[in-house]
Amino acid sequence: MKLKISIAAIALLMLSACAEIRGTGDLGLIIERGAGSIQIVQTTDRESLATIEGLGDLSHASAVYSRDERYAYIFGRDGGLTKIDMLTHKIVARTMQAGNSIGGAISQDGKLVAVSNYKPGGVRIFDAQTLEPVAEIPAIGANGERSKTVGLVDAPGQRFVFSLYDAGETWIVDMRDRNNPAITKLRNIGKLPYDALITPDGRWYIAGLFGEDGMAMVDLWQPEKGVRRILDGYGRGEKALPVYKMPHLEGWAMANGHAFMPAIGHHEVLVAAEGSWKEVDRIAVHGQPVFVMARPDGRQIWVNFAFPDNDTIQVIDVPTRKIIKTLKPGPAVLHMEFTPRGEEVWLSVRDDNQVIMYDTTTFAEKGRLPVRKPSGIFFTARAHRIGL
Amino acid sequence: MRWSLHNKRLAAFAFLTGMIVTAAGVAATAPVDATRQAELSVLLEQDCGSCHGLTRKGGLGSALLPDNIAHFTDEALIEIILDGVPGTPMPPWRRFLNRAEASWIVDRLRQGTSQ
């Protein structure tokens, strides 16, 4: 009898222990922009697992993941850097590291987290485990003034790369010796770089310029060659249209040997050949593109738009470069994220307080989750992608 | 004080607009009703907020808290909202806002945020 009870007890213990063990590969988080909270979600069953409050001002927020995909680092607008445990749904570390921030990156080895700051302008680097400060890099450009920093990404060789918005420069920081950051400063890249992308192989860093028709490109295999202007004068002769929201550049928009990038001030997606970076095509779209993102297999490009066209999504077929679908998910579609292999996409519909999932082959709606003023969606599969 | 100036300006504007009762003229001089105020609140928080921050502490765009804009007249701020600032990312909002609505937004900026 006793033996039976103890066997039952052990079996019960094992069962409950089993129930608690899970991987994190199908998890993700969604920023609740107005509430200063996040939801942790699971993409296999499209469900919300938890809401975590108290992350401060998330009006512009992004996230990166530790290489074990257990921890998320959330970069808030107010300079808050928060480390979240995706399994226990707890905040495990948090620091207010600046007054105003725009985003961050995690190093190649996963041991450093860097944050791009507007105020005070520069980049601060932290230990990924403890969030203790490791390095501070004030972004003082050739003009002698402190600049806002944008387009911060990780690059192979334990490097971080970012651009100086006010000064028009791109800096490469080598963190192999974490106590002695080695900084390469590339000057005069162009006016008002507003964001940047790094290609998925970590070779090409491309900054979008708000102040000019063109982009500034650095070959990170040969940074000594400096900055090269690409797609120069893409809007030449055309009147630039007003831009009601700054586009984002993300490294995913590489597909089939081509880069797909938002034009600024023109309702077009620019297509350039990877390597030569010559313009191959430009695709007329519904509005000012904000995110231009490739499905993980590179067959489709999904585009969302700035105000006042932000109720619409368009899908471009990569081989034909034609728009094959226009969707109207609802008011203010702010962001999209593909499931790791791209059979589904999740869209944040801010003013409907919904995240909507679509099948990327049939474009059928697959589900919805109520989320308060959703903005960025970040799945853990980003952990192993350079530049994300 | 500011409110009376505001009213005078609106009155002057209404006078100048006079009897041109086109649809646009009506919209430009009509007071901002409650429904429109709710829409403008969302626009201010979300769309202005995408560059200036939800709490108006700034982002790529400048901070818009009362102290940050104290040195601008209402008129200057209305012009900036309607016409943008050339050479910077601040776009013109004239397509979406009339003068009375821009003025209402300026009043809201002067009041600051609750935080």
mmCIF file with all atom_site columns, C-alpha atoms in Angstrom, chain A residues 140-331:
data_model
loop_
_atom_site.group_PDB
_atom_site.id
_atom_site.type_symbol
_atom_site.label_atom_id
_atom_site.label_alt_id
_atom_site.label_comp_id
_atom_site.label_asym_id
_atom_site.label_entity_id
_atom_site.label_seq_id
_atom_site.pdbx_PDB_ins_code
_atom_site.Cartn_x
_atom_site.Cartn_y
_atom_site.Cartn_z
_atom_site.occupancy
_atom_site.B_iso_or_equiv
_atom_site.pdbx_formal_charge
_atom_site.auth_seq_id
_atom_site.auth_comp_id
_atom_site.auth_asym_id
_atom_site.auth_atom_id
_atom_site.pdbx_PDB_model_num
ATOM 1   C CA . ILE A 1 140 ? 30.408 62.867 -30.778 1.00 0.00 ? 140 ILE A CA 1
ATOM 2   C CA . GLY A 1 141 ? 30.692 63.383 -34.519 1.00 0.00 ? 141 GLY A CA 1
ATOM 3   C CA . ALA A 1 142 ? 33.265 65.331 -36.523 1.00 0.00 ? 142 ALA A CA 1
ATOM 4   C CA . ASN A 1 143 ? 31.079 68.391 -35.888 1.00 0.00 ? 143 ASN A CA 1
ATOM 5   C CA . GLY A 1 144 ? 31.991 68.130 -32.186 1.00 0.00 ? 144 GLY A CA 1
ATOM 6   C CA . GLU A 1 145 ? 28.392 67.564 -31.160 1.00 0.00 ? 145 GLU A CA 1
ATOM 7   C CA . ARG A 1 146 ? 26.691 64.657 -29.544 1.00 0.00 ? 146 ARG A CA 1
ATOM 8   C CA . SER A 1 147 ? 24.463 62.853 -32.008 1.00 0.00 ? 147 SER A CA 1
ATOM 9   C CA . LYS A 1 148 ? 21.421 60.638 -31.739 1.00 0.00 ? 148 LYS A CA 1
ATOM 10  C CA . THR A 1 149 ? 22.315 57.115 -32.774 1.00 0.00 ? 149 THR A CA 1
ATOM 11  C CA . VAL A 1 150 ? 20.284 54.892 -35.095 1.00 0.00 ? 150 VAL A CA 1
ATOM 12  C CA . GLY A 1 151 ? 20.531 51.619 -37.001 1.00 0.00 ? 151 GLY A CA 1
ATOM 13  C CA . LEU A 1 152 ? 22.446 49.711 -34.316 1.00 0.00 ? 152 LEU A CA 1
ATOM 14  C CA . VAL A 1 153 ? 23.125 46.094 -35.334 1.00 0.00 ? 153 VAL A CA 1
ATOM 15  C CA . ASP A 1 154 ? 25.445 43.279 -34.365 1.00 0.00 ? 154 ASP A CA 1
ATOM 16  C CA . ALA A 1 155 ? 27.983 42.135 -36.937 1.00 0.00 ? 155 ALA A CA 1
ATOM 17  C CA . PRO A 1 156 ? 30.342 39.143 -37.148 1.00 0.00 ? 156 PRO A CA 1
ATOM 18  C CA . GLY A 1 157 ? 33.671 39.583 -35.365 1.00 0.00 ? 157 GLY A CA 1
ATOM 19  C CA . GLN A 1 158 ? 32.000 40.652 -32.107 1.00 0.00 ? 158 GLN A CA 1
ATOM 20  C CA . ARG A 1 159 ? 31.237 44.028 -33.613 1.00 0.00 ? 159 ARG A CA 1
ATOM 21  C CA . PHE A 1 160 ? 28.409 46.517 -33.276 1.00 0.00 ? 160 PHE A CA 1
ATOM 22  C CA . VAL A 1 161 ? 27.656 48.968 -36.067 1.00 0.00 ? 161 VAL A CA 1
ATOM 23  C CA . PHE A 1 162 ? 25.513 52.093 -35.799 1.00 0.00 ? 162 PHE A CA 1
ATOM 24  C CA . SER A 1 163 ? 25.008 55.485 -37.412 1.00 0.00 ? 163 SER A CA 1
ATOM 25  C CA . LEU A 1 164 ? 24.957 59.043 -36.132 1.00 0.00 ? 164 LEU A CA 1
ATOM 26  C CA . TYR A 1 165 ? 21.710 60.733 -37.148 1.00 0.00 ? 165 TYR A CA 1
ATOM 27  C CA . ASP A 1 166 ? 22.780 64.350 -36.660 1.00 0.00 ? 166 ASP A CA 1
ATOM 28  C CA . ALA A 1 167 ? 26.430 63.980 -37.717 1.00 0.00 ? 167 ALA A CA 1
ATOM 29  C CA . GLY A 1 168 ? 25.935 61.665 -40.724 1.00 0.00 ? 168 GLY A CA 1
ATOM 30  C CA . GLU A 1 169 ? 28.507 59.030 -39.757 1.00 0.00 ? 169 GLU A CA 1
ATOM 31  C CA . THR A 1 170 ? 28.703 55.249 -39.362 1.00 0.00 ? 170 THR A CA 1
ATOM 32  C CA . TRP A 1 171 ? 30.770 53.790 -36.523 1.00 0.00 ? 171 TRP A CA 1
ATOM 33  C CA . ILE A 1 172 ? 32.005 50.217 -36.154 1.00 0.00 ? 172 ILE A CA 1
ATOM 34  C CA . VAL A 1 173 ? 32.801 49.076 -32.618 1.00 0.00 ? 173 VAL A CA 1
ATOM 35  C CA . ASP A 1 174 ? 34.971 45.995 -32.155 1.00 0.00 ? 174 ASP A CA 1
ATOM 36  C CA . MET A 1 175 ? 34.244 44.471 -28.726 1.00 0.00 ? 175 MET A CA 1
ATOM 37  C CA . ARG A 1 176 ? 36.611 41.494 -28.825 1.00 0.00 ? 176 ARG A CA 1
ATOM 38  C CA . ASP A 1 177 ? 38.376 43.114 -25.862 1.00 0.00 ? 177 ASP A CA 1
ATOM 39  C CA . ARG A 1 178 ? 35.341 44.180 -23.900 1.00 0.00 ? 178 ARG A CA 1
ATOM 40  C CA . ASN A 1 179 ? 37.331 46.582 -21.742 1.00 0.00 ? 179 ASN A CA 1
ATOM 41  C CA . ASN A 1 180 ? 38.824 48.359 -24.754 1.00 0.00 ? 180 ASN A CA 1
ATOM 42  C CA . PRO A 1 181 ? 36.283 48.981 -27.489 1.00 0.00 ? 181 PRO A CA 1
ATOM 43  C CA . ALA A 1 182 ? 38.056 49.680 -30.803 1.00 0.00 ? 182 ALA A CA 1
ATOM 44  C CA . ILE A 1 183 ? 36.056 52.220 -32.803 1.00 0.00 ? 183 ILE A CA 1
ATOM 45  C CA . THR A 1 184 ? 36.302 52.839 -36.562 1.00 0.00 ? 184 THR A CA 1
ATOM 46  C CA . LYS A 1 185 ? 34.565 56.063 -37.577 1.00 0.00 ? 185 LYS A CA 1
ATOM 47  C CA . LEU A 1 186 ? 33.352 56.522 -41.145 1.00 0.00 ? 186 LEU A CA 1
ATOM 48  C CA . ARG A 1 187 ? 32.568 60.194 -41.737 1.00 0.00 ? 187 ARG A CA 1
ATOM 49  C CA . ASN A 1 188 ? 30.357 61.999 -44.259 1.00 0.00 ? 188 ASN A CA 1
ATOM 50  C CA . ILE A 1 189 ? 28.089 59.105 -45.117 1.00 0.00 ? 189 ILE A CA 1
ATOM 51  C CA . GLY A 1 190 ? 25.221 61.460 -46.070 1.00 0.00 ? 190 GLY A CA 1
ATOM 52  C CA . LYS A 1 191 ? 22.523 63.526 -44.432 1.00 0.00 ? 191 LYS A CA 1
ATOM 53  C CA . LEU A 1 192 ? 20.286 62.269 -41.631 1.00 0.00 ? 192 LEU A CA 1
ATOM 54  C CA . PRO A 1 193 ? 20.701 58.493 -41.593 1.00 0.00 ? 193 PRO A CA 1
ATOM 55  C CA . TYR A 1 194 ? 17.419 57.373 -39.984 1.00 0.00 ? 194 TYR A CA 1
ATOM 56  C CA . ASP A 1 195 ? 17.884 53.602 -39.747 1.00 0.00 ? 195 ASP A CA 1
ATOM 57  C CA . ALA A 1 196 ? 20.051 50.859 -41.187 1.00 0.00 ? 196 ALA A CA 1
ATOM 58  C CA . LEU A 1 197 ? 20.004 47.212 -42.134 1.00 0.00 ? 197 LEU A CA 1
ATOM 59  C CA . ILE A 1 198 ? 22.622 44.515 -42.172 1.00 0.00 ? 198 ILE A CA 1
ATOM 60  C CA . THR A 1 199 ? 22.249 41.669 -44.645 1.00 0.00 ? 199 THR A CA 1
ATOM 61  C CA . PRO A 1 200 ? 21.542 38.244 -43.121 1.00 0.00 ? 200 PRO A CA 1
ATOM 62  C CA . ASP A 1 201 ? 25.138 37.134 -43.804 1.00 0.00 ? 201 ASP A CA 1
ATOM 63  C CA . GLY A 1 202 ? 26.456 40.097 -41.830 1.00 0.00 ? 202 GLY A CA 1
ATOM 64  C CA . ARG A 1 203 ? 28.455 41.518 -44.707 1.00 0.00 ? 203 ARG A CA 1
ATOM 65  C CA . TRP A 1 204 ? 26.647 44.649 -45.922 1.00 0.00 ? 204 TRP A CA 1
ATOM 66  C CA . TYR A 1 205 ? 25.527 47.488 -43.673 1.00 0.00 ? 205 TYR A CA 1
ATOM 67  C CA . ILE A 1 206 ? 23.194 49.928 -45.408 1.00 0.00 ? 206 ILE A CA 1
ATOM 68  C CA . ALA A 1 207 ? 21.956 53.156 -43.833 1.00 0.00 ? 207 ALA A CA 1
ATOM 69  C CA . GLY A 1 208 ? 18.887 54.921 -45.222 1.00 0.00 ? 208 GLY A CA 1
ATOM 70  C CA . LEU A 1 209 ? 19.301 58.693 -45.554 1.00 0.00 ? 209 LEU A CA 1
ATOM 71  C CA . PHE A 1 210 ? 16.398 60.987 -44.832 1.00 0.00 ? 210 PHE A CA 1
ATOM 72  C CA . GLY A 1 211 ? 18.218 64.041 -46.113 1.00 0.00 ? 211 GLY A CA 1
ATOM 73  C CA . GLU A 1 212 ? 19.179 62.603 -49.509 1.00 0.00 ? 212 GLU A CA 1
ATOM 74  C CA . ASP A 1 213 ? 17.898 60.336 -52.260 1.00 0.00 ? 213 ASP A CA 1
ATOM 75  C CA . GLY A 1 214 ? 20.248 57.461 -51.696 1.00 0.00 ? 214 GLY A CA 1
ATOM 76  C CA . MET A 1 215 ? 21.665 55.022 -49.176 1.00 0.00 ? 215 MET A CA 1
ATOM 77  C CA . ALA A 1 216 ? 25.078 54.681 -47.536 1.00 0.00 ? 216 ALA A CA 1
ATOM 78  C CA . MET A 1 217 ? 26.650 51.229 -47.740 1.00 0.00 ? 217 MET A CA 1
ATOM 79  C CA . VAL A 1 218 ? 29.614 49.715 -45.894 1.00 0.00 ? 218 VAL A CA 1
ATOM 80  C CA . ASP A 1 219 ? 31.171 46.372 -46.822 1.00 0.00 ? 219 ASP A CA 1
ATOM 81  C CA . LEU A 1 220 ? 31.965 44.931 -43.383 1.00 0.00 ? 220 LEU A CA 1
ATOM 82  C CA . TRP A 1 221 ? 34.343 42.443 -44.989 1.00 0.00 ? 221 TRP A CA 1
ATOM 83  C CA . GLN A 1 222 ? 36.406 45.454 -46.099 1.00 0.00 ? 222 GLN A CA 1
ATOM 84  C CA . PRO A 1 223 ? 35.470 48.366 -43.857 1.00 0.00 ? 223 PRO A CA 1
ATOM 85  C CA . GLU A 1 224 ? 38.745 50.112 -44.752 1.00 0.00 ? 224 GLU A CA 1
ATOM 86  C CA . LYS A 1 225 ? 37.195 50.826 -48.154 1.00 0.00 ? 225 LYS A CA 1
ATOM 87  C CA . GLY A 1 226 ? 34.802 53.175 -46.423 1.00 0.00 ? 226 GLY A CA 1
ATOM 88  C CA . VAL A 1 227 ? 31.267 54.152 -47.293 1.00 0.00 ? 227 VAL A CA 1
ATOM 89  C CA . ARG A 1 228 ? 29.826 53.844 -50.763 1.00 0.00 ? 228 ARG A CA 1
ATOM 90  C CA . ARG A 1 229 ? 26.714 55.649 -51.953 1.00 0.00 ? 229 ARG A CA 1
ATOM 91  C CA . ILE A 1 230 ? 24.136 53.361 -53.511 1.00 0.00 ? 230 ILE A CA 1
ATOM 92  C CA . LEU A 1 231 ? 20.799 54.000 -55.217 1.00 0.00 ? 231 LEU A CA 1
ATOM 93  C CA . ASP A 1 232 ? 21.917 57.592 -55.507 1.00 0.00 ? 232 ASP A CA 1
ATOM 94  C CA . GLY A 1 233 ? 19.238 59.910 -56.774 1.00 0.00 ? 233 GLY A CA 1
ATOM 95  C CA . TYR A 1 234 ? 16.470 57.297 -56.795 1.00 0.00 ? 234 TYR A CA 1
ATOM 96  C CA . GLY A 1 235 ? 13.876 60.028 -56.522 1.00 0.00 ? 235 GLY A CA 1
ATOM 97  C CA . ARG A 1 236 ? 15.555 62.474 -58.854 1.00 0.00 ? 236 ARG A CA 1
ATOM 98  C CA . GLY A 1 237 ? 13.214 64.785 -60.653 1.00 0.00 ? 237 GLY A CA 1
ATOM 99  C CA . GLU A 1 238 ? 10.257 63.620 -58.617 1.00 0.00 ? 238 GLU A CA 1
ATOM 100 C CA . LYS A 1 239 ? 8.740  65.707 -55.888 1.00 0.00 ? 239 LYS A CA 1
ATOM 101 C CA . ALA A 1 240 ? 9.280  64.032 -52.534 1.00 0.00 ? 240 ALA A CA 1
ATOM 102 C CA . LEU A 1 241 ? 6.006  63.247 -50.768 1.00 0.00 ? 241 LEU A CA 1
ATOM 103 C CA . PRO A 1 242 ? 5.603  63.936 -47.057 1.00 0.00 ? 242 PRO A CA 1
ATOM 104 C CA . VAL A 1 243 ? 6.577  61.054 -44.778 1.00 0.00 ? 243 VAL A CA 1
ATOM 105 C CA . TYR A 1 244 ? 4.235  60.635 -41.813 1.00 0.00 ? 244 TYR A CA 1
ATOM 106 C CA . LYS A 1 245 ? 6.212  57.843 -40.248 1.00 0.00 ? 245 LYS A CA 1
ATOM 107 C CA . MET A 1 246 ? 9.892  56.987 -40.615 1.00 0.00 ? 246 MET A CA 1
ATOM 108 C CA . PRO A 1 247 ? 10.491 53.740 -42.491 1.00 0.00 ? 247 PRO A CA 1
ATOM 109 C CA . HIS A 1 248 ? 12.336 50.911 -40.798 1.00 0.00 ? 248 HIS A CA 1
ATOM 110 C CA . LEU A 1 249 ? 15.037 48.920 -42.495 1.00 0.00 ? 249 LEU A CA 1
ATOM 111 C CA . GLU A 1 250 ? 15.428 45.329 -41.498 1.00 0.00 ? 250 GLU A CA 1
ATOM 112 C CA . GLY A 1 251 ? 17.841 42.787 -42.838 1.00 0.00 ? 251 GLY A CA 1
ATOM 113 C CA . TRP A 1 252 ? 15.127 40.427 -43.823 1.00 0.00 ? 252 TRP A CA 1
ATOM 114 C CA . ALA A 1 253 ? 14.264 42.167 -47.029 1.00 0.00 ? 253 ALA A CA 1
ATOM 115 C CA . MET A 1 254 ? 16.902 40.195 -48.917 1.00 0.00 ? 254 MET A CA 1
ATOM 116 C CA . ALA A 1 255 ? 15.341 37.760 -51.311 1.00 0.00 ? 255 ALA A CA 1
ATOM 117 C CA . ASN A 1 256 ? 16.479 35.983 -54.445 1.00 0.00 ? 256 ASN A CA 1
ATOM 118 C CA . GLY A 1 257 ? 19.726 37.979 -54.618 1.00 0.00 ? 257 GLY A CA 1
ATOM 119 C CA . HIS A 1 258 ? 17.885 41.268 -54.389 1.00 0.00 ? 258 HIS A CA 1
ATOM 120 C CA . ALA A 1 259 ? 17.409 43.785 -51.627 1.00 0.00 ? 259 ALA A CA 1
ATOM 121 C CA . PHE A 1 260 ? 13.934 45.265 -51.256 1.00 0.00 ? 260 PHE A CA 1
ATOM 122 C CA . MET A 1 261 ? 13.946 48.589 -49.455 1.00 0.00 ? 261 MET A CA 1
ATOM 123 C CA . PRO A 1 262 ? 11.468 51.368 -48.726 1.00 0.00 ? 262 PRO A CA 1
ATOM 124 C CA . ALA A 1 263 ? 11.978 54.530 -50.785 1.00 0.00 ? 263 ALA A CA 1
ATOM 125 C CA . ILE A 1 264 ? 11.604 57.610 -48.643 1.00 0.00 ? 264 ILE A CA 1
ATOM 126 C CA . GLY A 1 265 ? 9.210  60.286 -49.844 1.00 0.00 ? 265 GLY A CA 1
ATOM 127 C CA . HIS A 1 266 ? 8.115  58.040 -52.705 1.00 0.00 ? 266 HIS A CA 1
ATOM 128 C CA . HIS A 1 267 ? 5.428  55.394 -52.654 1.00 0.00 ? 267 HIS A CA 1
ATOM 129 C CA . GLU A 1 268 ? 7.765  52.747 -53.957 1.00 0.00 ? 268 GLU A CA 1
ATOM 130 C CA . VAL A 1 269 ? 9.767  49.723 -52.925 1.00 0.00 ? 269 VAL A CA 1
ATOM 131 C CA . LEU A 1 270 ? 13.277 49.921 -54.360 1.00 0.00 ? 270 LEU A CA 1
ATOM 132 C CA . VAL A 1 271 ? 14.902 46.747 -55.642 1.00 0.00 ? 271 VAL A CA 1
ATOM 133 C CA . ALA A 1 272 ? 18.705 46.531 -55.846 1.00 0.00 ? 272 ALA A CA 1
ATOM 134 C CA . ALA A 1 273 ? 20.976 43.655 -56.836 1.00 0.00 ? 273 ALA A CA 1
ATOM 135 C CA . GLU A 1 274 ? 22.974 42.355 -53.886 1.00 0.00 ? 274 GLU A CA 1
ATOM 136 C CA . GLY A 1 275 ? 26.678 42.939 -54.416 1.00 0.00 ? 275 GLY A CA 1
ATOM 137 C CA . SER A 1 276 ? 26.575 45.514 -57.206 1.00 0.00 ? 276 SER A CA 1
ATOM 138 C CA . TRP A 1 277 ? 23.794 47.406 -55.401 1.00 0.00 ? 277 TRP A CA 1
ATOM 139 C CA . LYS A 1 278 ? 22.532 48.761 -58.699 1.00 0.00 ? 278 LYS A CA 1
ATOM 140 C CA . GLU A 1 279 ? 18.852 49.554 -58.986 1.00 0.00 ? 279 GLU A CA 1
ATOM 141 C CA . VAL A 1 280 ? 17.044 46.703 -60.702 1.00 0.00 ? 280 VAL A CA 1
ATOM 142 C CA . ASP A 1 281 ? 13.462 47.847 -60.328 1.00 0.00 ? 281 ASP A CA 1
ATOM 143 C CA . ARG A 1 282 ? 11.089 49.946 -58.313 1.00 0.00 ? 282 ARG A CA 1
ATOM 144 C CA . ILE A 1 283 ? 7.649  48.732 -57.419 1.00 0.00 ? 283 ILE A CA 1
ATOM 145 C CA . ALA A 1 284 ? 4.784  51.214 -57.041 1.00 0.00 ? 284 ALA A CA 1
ATOM 146 C CA . VAL A 1 285 ? 2.927  50.516 -53.807 1.00 0.00 ? 285 VAL A CA 1
ATOM 147 C CA . HIS A 1 286 ? -0.065 51.832 -51.882 1.00 0.00 ? 286 HIS A CA 1
ATOM 148 C CA . GLY A 1 287 ? 1.708  54.407 -49.673 1.00 0.00 ? 287 GLY A CA 1
ATOM 149 C CA . GLN A 1 288 ? 4.961  55.288 -47.939 1.00 0.00 ? 288 GLN A CA 1
ATOM 150 C CA . PRO A 1 289 ? 6.407  51.871 -47.020 1.00 0.00 ? 289 PRO A CA 1
ATOM 151 C CA . VAL A 1 290 ? 7.450  51.417 -43.372 1.00 0.00 ? 290 VAL A CA 1
ATOM 152 C CA . PHE A 1 291 ? 8.476  47.760 -43.080 1.00 0.00 ? 291 PHE A CA 1
ATOM 153 C CA . VAL A 1 292 ? 9.489  45.841 -46.198 1.00 0.00 ? 292 VAL A CA 1
ATOM 154 C CA . MET A 1 293 ? 10.005 42.284 -45.010 1.00 0.00 ? 293 MET A CA 1
ATOM 155 C CA . ALA A 1 294 ? 10.816 39.059 -46.803 1.00 0.00 ? 294 ALA A CA 1
ATOM 156 C CA . ARG A 1 295 ? 9.070  35.850 -45.817 1.00 0.00 ? 295 ARG A CA 1
ATOM 157 C CA . PRO A 1 296 ? 11.790 33.552 -44.446 1.00 0.00 ? 296 PRO A CA 1
ATOM 158 C CA . ASP A 1 297 ? 11.952 31.587 -47.730 1.00 0.00 ? 297 ASP A CA 1
ATOM 159 C CA . GLY A 1 298 ? 12.341 34.827 -49.696 1.00 0.00 ? 298 GLY A CA 1
ATOM 160 C CA . ARG A 1 299 ? 9.416  34.118 -52.037 1.00 0.00 ? 299 ARG A CA 1
ATOM 161 C CA . GLN A 1 300 ? 7.238  37.007 -50.847 1.00 0.00 ? 300 GLN A CA 1
ATOM 162 C CA . ILE A 1 301 ? 7.793  40.542 -49.594 1.00 0.00 ? 301 ILE A CA 1
ATOM 163 C CA . TRP A 1 302 ? 5.237  41.982 -47.188 1.00 0.00 ? 302 TRP A CA 1
ATOM 164 C CA . VAL A 1 303 ? 4.919  45.747 -46.928 1.00 0.00 ? 303 VAL A CA 1
ATOM 165 C CA . ASN A 1 304 ? 3.076  47.958 -44.459 1.00 0.00 ? 304 ASN A CA 1
ATOM 166 C CA . PHE A 1 305 ? 2.584  51.715 -44.749 1.00 0.00 ? 305 PHE A CA 1
ATOM 167 C CA . ALA A 1 306 ? 2.785  55.016 -42.939 1.00 0.00 ? 306 ALA A CA 1
ATOM 168 C CA . PHE A 1 307 ? -0.190 57.121 -41.892 1.00 0.00 ? 307 PHE A CA 1
ATOM 169 C CA . PRO A 1 308 ? -2.673 57.718 -43.544 1.00 0.00 ? 308 PRO A CA 1
ATOM 170 C CA . ASP A 1 309 ? -2.375 54.454 -45.496 1.00 0.00 ? 309 ASP A CA 1
ATOM 171 C CA . ASN A 1 310 ? -1.604 52.278 -42.495 1.00 0.00 ? 310 ASN A CA 1
ATOM 172 C CA . ASP A 1 311 ? -4.742 50.140 -42.719 1.00 0.00 ? 311 ASP A CA 1
ATOM 173 C CA . THR A 1 312 ? -3.266 48.254 -45.659 1.00 0.00 ? 312 THR A CA 1
ATOM 174 C CA . ILE A 1 313 ? -0.724 45.511 -46.308 1.00 0.00 ? 313 ILE A CA 1
ATOM 175 C CA . GLN A 1 314 ? 0.607  44.549 -49.714 1.00 0.00 ? 314 GLN A CA 1
ATOM 176 C CA . VAL A 1 315 ? 2.333  41.356 -50.715 1.00 0.00 ? 315 VAL A CA 1
ATOM 177 C CA . ILE A 1 316 ? 4.895  41.327 -53.535 1.00 0.00 ? 316 ILE A CA 1
ATOM 178 C CA . ASP A 1 317 ? 5.741  38.124 -55.390 1.00 0.00 ? 317 ASP A CA 1
ATOM 179 C CA . VAL A 1 318 ? 9.551  38.084 -55.594 1.00 0.00 ? 318 VAL A CA 1
ATOM 180 C CA . PRO A 1 319 ? 10.151 36.374 -58.970 1.00 0.00 ? 319 PRO A CA 1
ATOM 181 C CA . THR A 1 320 ? 7.665  38.580 -60.869 1.00 0.00 ? 320 THR A CA 1
ATOM 182 C CA . ARG A 1 321 ? 7.995  41.631 -58.602 1.00 0.00 ? 321 ARG A CA 1
ATOM 183 C CA . LYS A 1 322 ? 4.221  42.145 -58.851 1.00 0.00 ? 322 LYS A CA 1
ATOM 184 C CA . ILE A 1 323 ? 1.774  42.879 -56.053 1.00 0.00 ? 323 ILE A CA 1
ATOM 185 C CA . ILE A 1 324 ? -0.217 39.699 -55.651 1.00 0.00 ? 324 ILE A CA 1
ATOM 186 C CA . LYS A 1 325 ? -2.357 40.628 -52.649 1.00 0.00 ? 325 LYS A CA 1
ATOM 187 C CA . THR A 1 326 ? -3.672 43.710 -50.890 1.00 0.00 ? 326 THR A CA 1
ATOM 188 C CA . LEU A 1 327 ? -5.078 43.149 -47.416 1.00 0.00 ? 327 LEU A CA 1
ATOM 189 C CA . LYS A 1 328 ? -6.988 45.531 -45.138 1.00 0.00 ? 328 LYS A CA 1
ATOM 190 C CA . PRO A 1 329 ? -6.428 44.033 -41.696 1.00 0.00 ? 329 PRO A CA 1
ATOM 191 C CA . GLY A 1 330 ? -7.707 47.123 -39.843 1.00 0.00 ? 330 GLY A CA 1
ATOM 192 C CA . PRO A 1 331 ? -6.693 50.570 -38.640 1.00 0.00 ? 331 PRO A CA 1
#
